[in-house]
Coordinates of C-alpha atoms and ligand atoms in Angstrom, one line a residue:
X96 CA 71.0 -13.3 219.0
X97 CA 71.0 -13.5 222.6
X98 CA 71.6 -9.6 222.8
X99 CA 68.0 -9.0 221.7
X100 CA 66.9 -10.9 224.5
X101 CA 69.4 -9.7 226.8
X102 CA 68.2 -6.4 226.4
X103 CA 64.5 -7.5 226.7
X104 CA 65.4 -9.2 229.8
X105 CA 66.1 -5.8 231.2
X106 CA 63.0 -4.7 230.1
X107 CA 61.0 -7.6 231.6
X108 CA 62.1 -10.0 233.8
X109 CA 59.9 -12.9 232.8
X110 CA 61.0 -13.1 229.4
X111 CA 64.2 -15.2 229.2
X112 CA 66.5 -16.7 226.7
X113 CA 67.1 -20.4 226.5
X114 CA 69.7 -22.2 224.5
X115 CA 68.3 -24.9 222.5
X116 CA 70.9 -27.8 222.6
X117 CA 69.6 -30.3 220.2
X118 CA 68.0 -30.9 216.8
X119 CA 65.5 -33.7 215.5
X120 CA 64.5 -34.7 212.0
X121 CA 61.2 -35.9 211.4
X122 CA 61.4 -39.8 211.1
X123 CA 59.2 -40.7 208.6
X124 CA 59.7 -44.4 209.3
X125 CA 57.6 -47.2 210.5
X126 CA 55.5 -46.4 213.6
X127 CA 54.2 -48.7 216.1
X128 CA 50.9 -47.4 215.4
X129 CA 48.4 -50.5 214.4
X130 CA 47.3 -50.6 210.7
X131 CA 43.4 -50.8 210.9
X132 CA 42.2 -53.9 209.1
X133 CA 39.6 -52.2 207.0
X134 CA 39.3 -48.7 205.6
X135 CA 38.2 -45.8 207.3
X136 CA 35.0 -44.7 206.4
X137 CA 32.9 -41.7 207.6
X138 CA 29.9 -42.1 209.0
X139 CA 27.5 -39.4 208.5
X140 CA 27.0 -36.3 207.0
X141 CA 25.3 -33.1 206.6
X142 CA 22.1 -33.0 204.6
X143 CA 22.3 -29.1 204.1
X144 CA 23.3 -29.0 200.4
X145 CA 22.3 -32.8 199.6
X146 CA 20.3 -33.1 196.0
X147 CA 17.7 -36.0 195.8
X148 CA 20.4 -37.9 194.1
X149 CA 22.4 -38.6 197.5
X150 CA 19.4 -37.9 199.6
X151 CA 20.1 -40.2 201.9
X152 CA 23.4 -38.7 203.0
X153 CA 26.8 -40.5 202.5
X154 CA 27.0 -43.9 203.2
X155 CA 29.4 -45.3 206.3
X156 CA 29.9 -48.4 204.8
X157 CA 33.1 -49.0 201.8
X158 CA 32.4 -47.8 198.4
X159 CA 31.5 -50.9 196.3
X160 CA 34.7 -52.0 194.2
X161 CA 34.0 -50.2 190.7
X162 CA 34.0 -52.7 187.8
X163 CA 37.3 -51.9 186.8
X164 CA 39.2 -54.8 184.8
X165 CA 41.7 -57.3 186.9
X166 CA 45.2 -57.0 185.8
X167 CA 46.3 -60.1 184.0
X168 CA 49.6 -61.6 182.8
X169 CA 49.2 -60.3 179.3
X170 CA 49.0 -56.9 181.2
X171 CA 52.3 -57.5 183.1
X172 CA 54.0 -58.6 180.3
X173 CA 52.9 -55.2 178.9
X174 CA 54.2 -53.2 181.6
X175 CA 57.4 -55.3 181.5
X176 CA 58.1 -54.6 178.0
X177 CA 58.0 -50.5 178.6
X178 CA 59.2 -50.6 182.4
X179 CA 61.9 -53.5 182.5
X180 CA 62.8 -53.9 186.1
X181 CA 60.6 -51.1 187.0
X182 CA 57.2 -53.3 187.1
X183 CA 57.1 -54.1 190.9
X184 CA 54.8 -57.3 191.8
X185 CA 56.8 -58.8 194.9
X186 CA 54.1 -58.2 197.6
X187 CA 56.9 -57.4 200.4
X188 CA 57.7 -54.3 198.1
X189 CA 54.4 -53.6 197.4
X190 CA 53.7 -53.6 201.1
X191 CA 54.7 -49.6 201.9
X192 CA 52.9 -48.4 198.6
X193 CA 49.6 -50.2 199.8
X194 CA 49.4 -48.4 203.3
X195 CA 49.4 -44.5 204.3
X196 CA 51.5 -42.8 206.1
X197 CA 49.1 -42.6 209.1
X198 CA 48.8 -46.7 209.1
X199 CA 44.9 -46.1 208.9
X200 CA 44.1 -46.8 205.4
X201 CA 45.1 -50.3 203.1
X202 CA 44.7 -51.1 199.6
X203 CA 45.6 -54.3 198.0
X204 CA 47.3 -53.4 194.8
X205 CA 49.5 -56.0 193.4
X206 CA 51.3 -53.9 190.7
X207 CA 53.6 -51.1 191.4
X208 CA 54.9 -49.1 188.2
X209 CA 58.0 -46.9 188.5
X210 CA 58.0 -44.6 185.5
X211 CA 61.0 -42.3 184.9
X212 CA 59.6 -40.0 181.9
X213 CA 56.6 -38.6 180.9
X214 CA 56.5 -40.7 177.8
X215 CA 56.2 -43.5 179.7
X216 CA 53.4 -42.2 182.0
X217 CA 51.7 -41.5 179.0
X218 CA 52.3 -45.0 177.3
X219 CA 51.1 -46.5 181.0
X220 CA 47.9 -44.4 181.0
X221 CA 46.9 -45.0 177.3
X222 CA 47.1 -48.6 178.1
X223 CA 45.1 -48.7 181.1
X224 CA 42.5 -46.6 179.6
X225 CA 42.0 -49.0 177.1
X226 CA 41.8 -51.8 179.3
X227 CA 39.9 -49.9 182.0
X228 CA 42.5 -50.7 184.7
X229 CA 42.2 -47.9 187.7
X230 CA 45.3 -46.1 188.6
X231 CA 46.4 -44.6 191.8
X232 CA 48.8 -41.9 191.0
X233 CA 51.6 -41.7 194.2
X234 CA 54.1 -39.4 195.1
X235 CA 55.7 -39.7 198.7
X236 CA 53.0 -41.5 200.5
X237 CA 52.6 -38.5 203.1
X238 CA 48.9 -37.5 202.4
X239 CA 46.8 -37.5 205.3
X240 CA 43.4 -38.0 204.2
X241 CA 43.7 -41.5 202.4
X242 CA 44.4 -40.2 198.5
X243 CA 47.7 -41.8 198.2
X244 CA 47.1 -45.5 198.3
X245 CA 44.7 -47.7 196.4
X246 CA 41.3 -48.6 197.9
X247 CA 41.1 -51.9 196.4
X248 CA 43.6 -53.3 193.7
X249 CA 44.3 -50.1 191.4
X250 CA 47.7 -50.1 189.7
X251 CA 49.8 -47.8 191.7
X252 CA 51.9 -45.4 189.3
X253 CA 55.0 -43.9 191.6
X254 CA 56.6 -41.0 190.6
X255 CA 59.5 -42.0 192.6
X256 CA 62.2 -42.1 189.7
X257 CA 61.1 -39.0 188.1
X258 CA 63.3 -36.7 190.2
X259 CA 65.3 -34.9 187.8
X260 CA 65.9 -30.8 188.0
X261 CA 65.0 -29.9 184.3
X262 CA 66.0 -26.3 184.7
X263 CA 66.8 -23.6 186.8
X264 CA 66.9 -19.7 185.6
X265 CA 69.4 -17.9 188.3
X266 CA 67.8 -14.6 187.4
X267 CA 64.0 -15.1 187.7
X268 CA 64.6 -18.2 190.5
X269 CA 61.9 -20.3 188.3
X270 CA 62.9 -24.0 188.8
X271 CA 61.5 -26.6 186.5
X272 CA 61.6 -30.5 187.5
X273 CA 59.9 -33.7 187.5
X274 CA 57.3 -34.5 189.7
X275 CA 58.9 -36.8 191.7
X276 CA 61.5 -34.6 193.2
X277 CA 61.6 -34.7 197.0
X278 CA 60.6 -31.5 198.5
X279 CA 64.0 -31.4 200.5
X280 CA 66.0 -32.4 198.0
X281 CA 64.4 -29.7 195.7
X282 CA 65.1 -27.1 198.4
X283 CA 68.7 -28.1 199.0
X284 CA 69.5 -27.8 195.3
X285 CA 67.8 -24.3 195.4
X286 CA 69.6 -23.3 198.6
X287 CA 72.9 -24.3 196.7
X288 CA 72.0 -21.5 194.6
X289 CA 70.7 -18.7 196.9
X290 CA 66.8 -19.7 196.3
X291 CA 64.5 -21.5 198.4
X292 CA 61.3 -23.3 197.7
X293 CA 58.2 -20.8 198.4
X294 CA 57.0 -24.0 200.2
X295 CA 57.9 -25.8 203.8
X296 CA 56.3 -28.6 205.7
X297 CA 57.0 -31.4 207.9
X298 CA 56.8 -34.3 205.5
X299 CA 59.7 -32.4 203.2
X300 CA 62.1 -35.4 203.7
X301 CA 59.6 -37.6 201.9
X302 CA 57.0 -35.8 199.8
X303 CA 57.2 -35.0 196.4
X304 CA 56.8 -31.7 194.5
X305 CA 53.9 -33.4 192.3
X306 CA 52.0 -34.5 195.2
X307 CA 52.7 -31.6 196.9
X308 CA 50.7 -29.6 193.8
X309 CA 48.2 -32.4 193.5
X310 CA 47.1 -31.4 197.2
X311 CA 47.8 -27.9 196.8
X312 CA 49.9 -28.4 200.2
X313 CA 50.1 -25.0 202.4
X314 CA 52.6 -25.7 205.1
X315 CA 54.7 -23.5 207.2
X316 CA 55.5 -20.4 204.7
X317 CA 52.3 -20.0 203.2
X318 CA 51.5 -16.8 205.2
X319 CA 55.0 -15.1 203.6
X320 CA 54.9 -16.8 200.1
X321 CA 51.1 -17.4 199.4
X322 CA 49.6 -20.8 197.9
X323 CA 50.9 -22.9 195.3
X324 CA 48.1 -21.4 193.1
X325 CA 50.2 -18.6 193.0
X326 CA 54.1 -19.8 193.0
X327 CA 53.6 -23.0 190.3
X328 CA 53.7 -21.2 186.9
X329 CA 53.5 -24.1 184.9
X330 CA 52.7 -28.0 185.0
X331 CA 52.8 -31.0 182.5
X332 CA 50.0 -33.5 182.9
X333 CA 48.9 -36.5 181.3
X334 CA 45.3 -37.2 180.9
X335 CA 43.7 -40.5 181.7
X336 CA 43.8 -41.3 178.1
X337 CA 47.7 -40.6 177.8
X338 CA 47.3 -37.4 176.2
X339 CA 50.0 -35.0 177.4
X340 CA 48.9 -31.5 178.3
X341 CA 51.9 -29.3 178.2
X342 CA 51.0 -26.0 180.4
X343 CA 54.7 -25.9 181.9
X344 CA 55.1 -22.1 181.2
X345 CA 58.0 -20.2 183.0
X346 CA 56.2 -16.8 183.0
X347 CA 55.0 -14.7 185.8
X348 CA 52.2 -13.2 183.5
X349 CA 50.1 -15.1 181.1
X350 CA 46.6 -14.1 180.2
X351 CA 45.9 -16.0 177.1
X352 CA 42.6 -17.8 177.7
X353 CA 41.5 -20.1 180.9
X354 CA 44.5 -20.9 183.5
X355 CA 44.0 -24.5 182.9
X356 CA 46.7 -25.9 185.5
X357 CA 44.7 -24.3 188.3
X358 CA 42.2 -27.3 187.5
X359 CA 45.3 -29.8 188.3
X360 CA 46.4 -28.1 191.4
X361 CA 44.5 -29.8 194.5
X362 CA 42.9 -32.2 192.3
X363 CA 44.4 -35.1 194.2
X364 CA 45.2 -37.3 191.2
X365 CA 41.9 -37.6 189.9
X366 CA 42.2 -35.5 186.8
X367 CA 45.4 -36.4 185.6
X368 CA 49.1 -37.3 186.7
X369 CA 51.3 -34.4 187.2
X370 CA 55.0 -35.2 185.5
X371 CA 56.5 -31.9 185.6
X372 CA 56.2 -28.4 187.6
X373 CA 57.9 -25.0 187.2
X374 CA 58.0 -23.0 190.4
X375 CA 58.8 -19.3 191.1
X376 CA 61.2 -19.3 194.0
X377 CA 62.1 -16.4 196.5
X378 CA 65.9 -15.8 197.2
X379 CA 67.5 -17.5 200.0
X380 CA 67.0 -14.8 203.0
X381 CA 70.3 -13.8 204.4
X382 CA 68.9 -13.7 208.1
X383 CA 66.7 -15.9 209.6
X384 CA 65.4 -15.5 213.2
X385 CA 63.1 -18.1 215.1
X386 CA 61.2 -16.8 218.1
X387 CA 59.4 -19.6 220.3
X388 CA 57.0 -17.6 222.6
X389 CA 54.8 -18.7 225.4
X390 CA 51.3 -17.2 225.8
X391 CA 48.7 -17.2 228.6
X392 CA 45.5 -16.9 226.4
X393 CA 44.2 -17.6 223.0
X394 CA 43.6 -13.9 223.0
X395 CA 46.6 -12.9 223.5
X396 CA 48.0 -15.1 221.0
X397 CA 45.7 -13.4 218.7
X398 CA 47.2 -10.1 219.7
X399 CA 50.7 -11.2 219.4
X400 CA 49.9 -12.0 215.9
X401 CA 48.2 -8.7 215.2
X402 CA 51.3 -6.7 216.9
X403 CA 53.7 -9.1 214.8
X404 CA 52.2 -8.3 211.6
X405 CA 52.2 -4.9 212.2
X406 CA 55.7 -4.6 213.4
X407 CA 57.7 -7.2 211.6
X408 CA 55.9 -6.8 208.4
X409 CA 57.7 -7.8 205.2
X410 CA 60.1 -9.8 207.4
X411 CA 57.5 -12.3 208.9
X412 CA 57.5 -15.6 207.4
X413 CA 55.4 -17.7 209.7
X414 CA 53.3 -17.6 212.8
X415 CA 52.4 -20.9 213.8
X416 CA 51.3 -22.3 217.2
X417 CA 50.6 -25.3 219.2
X418 CA 48.7 -26.0 222.7
X419 CA 49.9 -27.1 225.8
X420 CA 48.5 -30.8 225.2
X421 CA 50.6 -30.7 221.7
X422 CA 53.7 -30.1 224.3
X423 CA 52.8 -32.7 226.5
X424 CA 52.7 -35.3 223.8
X425 CA 56.1 -34.0 222.3
X426 CA 57.4 -34.6 225.8
X427 CA 55.9 -37.8 226.3
X428 CA 55.9 -39.8 223.0
X429 CA 59.5 -38.1 221.7
X430 CA 61.1 -36.7 224.9
X431 CA 61.3 -33.3 223.3
X432 CA 61.6 -31.0 226.3
X433 CA 60.2 -27.6 226.2
X434 CA 62.7 -24.9 225.5
X435 CA 60.6 -22.4 227.7
X436 CA 58.4 -22.7 231.2
X437 CA 54.7 -24.4 230.7
X438 CA 52.3 -22.3 228.9
X439 CA 48.9 -23.1 227.9
X440 CA 49.9 -21.9 224.4
X441 CA 53.0 -21.8 222.4
X442 CA 54.0 -19.5 219.1
X443 CA 56.2 -20.2 216.6
X444 CA 57.5 -16.8 214.9
X445 CA 60.1 -17.1 211.8
X446 CA 61.3 -14.1 210.3
X447 CA 63.5 -14.1 207.0
X448 CA 65.0 -10.9 205.6
X449 CA 68.2 -9.6 203.8
X450 CA 69.8 -7.6 206.6
X451 CA 70.4 -9.0 210.0
X452 CA 70.8 -6.2 211.8
X453 CA 67.6 -4.5 210.7
X454 CA 65.9 -7.8 211.3
X455 CA 67.4 -7.9 214.7
X456 CA 66.2 -4.6 215.6
X457 CA 62.5 -5.3 214.0
X458 CA 62.4 -8.3 216.1
X459 CA 63.9 -6.8 219.2
X460 CA 61.4 -3.9 219.1
X461 CA 58.5 -6.5 218.5
X462 CA 59.6 -8.7 221.4
X463 CA 60.0 -5.5 223.8
X464 CA 56.4 -4.4 223.0
X465 CA 54.9 -7.9 223.2
X466 CA 56.4 -8.1 226.4
X467 CA 55.4 -4.4 227.5
X468 CA 51.7 -5.3 227.0
X469 CA 52.1 -8.8 228.7
X470 CA 50.9 -10.7 225.7
X471 CA 53.5 -13.3 226.1
X472 CA 55.2 -14.7 229.2
X473 CA 58.1 -16.4 228.3
X474 CA 60.3 -17.0 224.9
X475 CA 63.7 -18.3 223.4
X476 CA 65.0 -16.9 220.5
X477 CA 67.4 -18.8 217.7
X478 CA 69.5 -17.6 215.0
X479 CA 71.9 -20.2 214.4
X480 CA 70.5 -23.2 212.0
X481 CA 70.8 -26.2 214.6
X482 CA 69.0 -24.1 217.0
X483 CA 66.2 -23.1 214.5
X484 CA 65.7 -26.5 213.4
X485 CA 65.4 -27.4 217.1
X486 CA 62.7 -24.7 217.6
X487 CA 60.6 -25.7 214.3
X488 CA 60.5 -29.3 215.4
X489 CA 58.5 -28.6 218.4
X490 CA 55.9 -27.5 215.5
X491 CA 56.7 -29.8 212.8
X492 CA 56.6 -33.1 215.2
X493 CA 53.2 -32.9 216.8
X494 CA 51.7 -35.1 213.9
X495 CA 54.4 -37.6 214.4
X496 CA 53.6 -37.5 218.3
X497 CA 50.0 -37.9 217.8
X498 CA 50.8 -41.4 216.0
X499 CA 52.3 -42.5 219.3
X500 CA 49.2 -41.9 221.4
X501 CA 46.5 -43.9 219.6
X502 CA 44.2 -44.3 216.6
X503 CA 43.9 -40.4 215.8
X504 CA 40.8 -38.6 214.2
X505 CA 42.4 -35.6 212.3
X506 CA 40.8 -32.2 211.4
X507 CA 42.1 -29.7 209.3
X508 CA 39.5 -26.7 209.5
X509 CA 40.2 -23.4 207.9
X510 CA 38.2 -20.8 210.2
X511 CA 38.3 -16.8 210.5
X512 CA 41.2 -16.9 212.6
X513 CA 39.7 -15.4 216.0
X514 CA 37.5 -18.4 216.1
X515 CA 39.9 -21.4 215.5
X516 CA 40.7 -22.2 219.0
X517 CA 36.9 -22.2 220.0
X518 CA 36.5 -25.4 218.3
X519 CA 38.8 -27.2 220.2
X520 CA 37.4 -25.7 223.3
X521 CA 33.8 -26.9 222.1
X522 CA 35.0 -30.3 221.1
X523 CA 36.7 -30.9 224.7
X524 CA 33.4 -29.8 226.3
X525 CA 31.5 -31.7 223.7
X526 CA 33.6 -35.0 224.3
X527 CA 34.0 -35.0 227.8
X528 CA 36.2 -37.9 229.0
X529 CA 35.6 -39.8 225.8
X530 CA 38.9 -39.2 224.1
X531 CA 42.2 -39.9 225.5
X532 CA 43.8 -36.5 223.9
X533 CA 42.2 -33.5 221.9
X534 CA 44.7 -31.2 220.9
X535 CA 44.9 -28.1 218.5
X536 CA 47.9 -26.3 216.5
X537 CA 48.6 -25.0 212.9
X538 CA 48.9 -22.3 211.0
X539 CA 47.5 -19.2 212.8
X540 CA 48.3 -17.0 209.9
X541 CA 46.3 -18.9 207.4
X542 CA 43.7 -19.3 209.9
X543 CA 44.2 -23.1 209.6
X544 CA 43.3 -25.3 212.5
X545 CA 44.7 -28.9 213.1
X546 CA 42.4 -30.4 215.3
X547 CA 43.4 -34.0 216.2
X548 CA 41.5 -36.5 218.5
X549 CA 43.3 -39.6 219.7
X550 CA 41.9 -42.8 221.6
X551 CA 43.3 -46.0 222.3
X552 CA 42.0 -47.9 219.4
X553 CA 39.4 -47.1 216.8
X554 CA 36.3 -46.4 218.4
X555 CA 33.2 -45.9 216.4
X556 CA 30.9 -44.7 219.2
X557 CA 33.8 -41.4 219.6
X558 CA 33.8 -41.2 215.8
X559 CA 30.1 -40.9 216.0
X560 CA 30.4 -38.2 218.7
X561 CA 33.2 -36.2 216.6
X562 CA 31.2 -36.2 213.4
X563 CA 28.9 -34.6 212.3
X564 CA 29.5 -32.1 215.2
X565 CA 32.9 -31.0 213.7
X566 CA 31.5 -30.4 210.3
X567 CA 28.5 -28.7 211.5
X568 CA 30.2 -26.5 213.9
X569 CA 32.6 -25.7 210.9
X570 CA 29.9 -25.0 208.3
X571 CA 27.8 -23.0 210.6
X572 CA 30.6 -20.6 210.9
X573 CA 31.4 -20.8 206.8
X574 CA 34.7 -22.4 207.6
X575 CA 36.3 -25.1 205.4
X576 CA 36.4 -28.6 206.4
X577 CA 39.7 -29.1 204.4
X578 CA 41.9 -26.2 204.6
X579 CA 45.0 -28.1 203.1
X580 CA 45.2 -31.8 203.2
X581 CA 42.3 -32.5 200.5
X582 CA 39.7 -34.8 200.7
X583 CA 40.8 -38.0 199.6
X584 CA 39.1 -41.2 201.0
X585 CA 38.0 -40.0 204.1
X586 CA 36.2 -36.8 203.6
X587 CA 35.1 -37.3 200.3
X588 CA 31.7 -37.5 201.1
X589 CA 31.5 -34.5 203.4
X590 CA 32.4 -32.2 200.4
X591 CA 28.6 -30.7 200.8
X592 CA 29.7 -28.8 204.0
X593 CA 32.0 -26.3 202.5
X594 CA 30.8 -26.6 198.7
X595 CA 27.6 -26.0 197.0
X596 CA 25.9 -28.7 195.2
X597 CA 26.2 -26.9 191.8
X598 CA 29.8 -26.5 192.4
X599 CA 30.3 -30.3 193.3
X600 CA 28.1 -31.3 190.0
X601 CA 30.4 -29.0 188.0
X602 CA 33.4 -30.7 189.5
X603 CA 31.5 -34.0 188.3
X604 CA 31.4 -32.6 185.0
X605 CA 34.8 -31.8 184.8
X606 CA 35.9 -35.2 186.0
X607 CA 33.9 -36.9 183.6
X608 CA 35.4 -34.7 180.5
X609 CA 38.7 -35.4 181.6
X610 CA 38.5 -38.9 182.8
X611 CA 35.3 -40.7 180.7
X612 CA 35.8 -44.1 182.4
X613 CA 37.1 -42.6 186.0
X614 CA 40.2 -44.7 186.1
X615 CA 42.3 -42.0 187.7
X616 CA 42.5 -42.4 191.4
X617 CA 38.9 -43.8 191.8
X618 CA 36.7 -43.2 195.2
X619 CA 38.9 -40.2 196.1
X620 CA 38.1 -36.5 196.4
X621 CA 34.2 -36.4 195.0
X622 CA 31.4 -37.9 196.6
X623 CA 30.6 -41.5 196.0
X624 CA 27.6 -40.5 193.7
X625 CA 30.1 -38.8 191.3
X626 CA 33.1 -41.2 191.3
Ligands
FAD182 P1 51.0 -38.5 198.1 O1 50.7 -38.4 199.6 O2 51.8 -39.5 197.5 O3 49.6 -38.1 197.5 C1 48.7 -37.2 197.7 C2 47.6 -37.2 196.9 O4 48.1 -36.7 195.4 C3 47.3 -38.4 196.4 O5 45.5 -38.2 196.2 C4 47.6 -38.7 194.8 O6 47.1 -39.7 194.4 C5 48.2 -37.3 194.6 N1 49.3 -37.5 193.9 C6 50.6 -37.7 194.2 N2 51.3 -37.3 193.4 C7 50.7 -37.0 192.3 C8 50.9 -36.7 190.8 N3 52.7 -36.5 190.4 N4 50.1 -36.6 189.8 C9 48.9 -36.6 190.3 N5 48.3 -36.6 191.6 C10 49.6 -36.8 192.5 N6 50.3 -30.9 204.1 C11 49.8 -29.8 204.2 O7 49.2 -28.7 203.5 N7 50.9 -28.6 204.9 C12 51.6 -29.0 206.0 O8 52.0 -28.8 207.0 C13 51.6 -30.7 206.2 N8 52.4 -31.2 206.9 C14 52.6 -32.4 206.8 C15 53.3 -33.3 208.0 C16 53.6 -35.0 208.2 C17 54.2 -34.9 209.1 C18 52.7 -35.4 206.8 C19 53.1 -36.7 206.9 C20 52.1 -34.8 206.1 C21 51.6 -33.3 206.2 N9 50.8 -32.8 205.2 C22 51.1 -31.5 205.0 C23 50.2 -33.8 204.2 C24 50.5 -33.5 202.5 O9 49.3 -33.4 201.9 C25 51.6 -33.8 202.1 O10 52.7 -34.4 203.0 C26 52.0 -33.8 200.7 O11 51.7 -32.6 199.9 C27 51.5 -35.0 199.9 O12 52.8 -35.0 199.1 P2 53.1 -36.7 198.7 O13 54.4 -36.6 197.5 O14 53.6 -37.5 199.7 O15 51.7 -37.1 198.1
2HG183 C1 51.1 -29.6 210.2 O1 50.6 -28.4 209.9 C2 50.3 -30.6 209.0 O2 51.8 -30.2 211.1 C3 49.7 -31.9 209.7 O3 49.4 -30.0 208.0 C4 48.8 -31.7 210.5 O4 48.8 -34.0 211.2 C5 48.2 -32.7 211.3 O5 47.0 -32.8 211.6
ZN184 ZN1 49.4 -28.2 208.2

């Protein structure tokens, strides 16, 4: 490990090897962050694609409660009869399911259902549909757009007890499991069998595979293994009326008709409840290296990315970045110290391959080249698991650090990669000293920027300065206003910045066909006039 950098040091003295001494796991527990007393609602919208139906633009006021039935004692009796001991009505136990991870959105559900089987999910939905009771599907509740918690009194249907692995094929590496398997547990299960999940993200200790599929989560390995749209081979889904759609294929190739599972990947619980998933998993790499580098300019960071793709090729598994403002928040709020010297930008590169010598050589050649071209100014490398984790935490824990900085306005933007940091610079200039912090980090390899802006408290004037500026900036460059987190409650009315009115109308038609009463995750994903 050190050898790579020792050789590098001989070539360029500015780059040094630093020992990373400690590891940190993401704590998805209570943060001192204040819970907003009302929902967060977007205030404006571009009128670029608005039809006459919504010509006034999205409302800043909360959506009104739709006329769903309120849960009665008879309803509770029914739920208790099919889910004895798993029908939760104790307000203390319901508390954490009513509030999102960011503590920015709160619902007031009085019932949490914890089914264990697909048959139970089917019974619940058939009943709710017949009674016109609204339902909020919930996985690990780590979603960042307010989609995972009720808006009003929707019944929460949790997949927490649907956590069984159903089968694993050692030859193909295809795992089939229930939707409530926690991503990290699945990863451990697979690693014991010499495979890994194609997906990894900072919330892995809490998020469920069903929630990952429902949000089409991207994460840290998308650059290497592609999106869940490619690696999910099959799904089992329960419709709003209780019918079960069995698309739980375990085939890599199947062109018989429409690929229906794609409708549910990224549908955020609005079209059906995902109850089981089959996923194609890569082999566990025999050698993993993580490099943490410092860069003087974003231009050099992009050049490093290009060089890296060319020289590391098939062993490159992640290329992530954070700016110096993120580093400041990690230092201040989480007491994580910078493993290298201070720089405007930091890069986390991971390689994963099958031959340690071959990978070392490739990495070493790449680092030589990056230093000789003066693209990077400092760096450290890790091959040992605990040190790898410590370096990754510098990237994975930025979201957590932000929750300690104040009220956070989050933007998850997809753009041509050369433009991603320009938005951060323009936003800083646009806001002047009105924000506490304006930070940029994300998945460079995927052209995905996480722009986060904090203020001491919720600040409507600041929000009005950020939006619609951020959405217009993105739409003008044909970017996406939600690269990987989805639209949920918070972004639903901004969909027209990234999708044509024809596309949104078709989405509404599909929603109506699969869930005519609109009981599944109402007020989410689709704009108000289609929910
Ligand atoms: P939840 O939050 O419970 O739900 C999310 C949405 O999916 C909701 O609309 C819900 O109704 C729906 N849903 C959940 N389960 C089902 C189901 N079985 N059937 C139908 N609908 C369902 N996202 C990324 O894309 N990349 C990242 O790198 C990333 N990093 C994160 C890091 C942190 C620290 C945190 C807190 C979040 C991060 N996220 C990231 C956000 C992300 O969307 C998720 O964490 C994850 O995919 C959500 O899974 P979950 O089980 O928590 O779903
Ligand atoms: C990440 O990549 C997540 O770390 C979270 O997608 C991003 O908090 C965010 O803005
Ligand atoms: Zn992300």
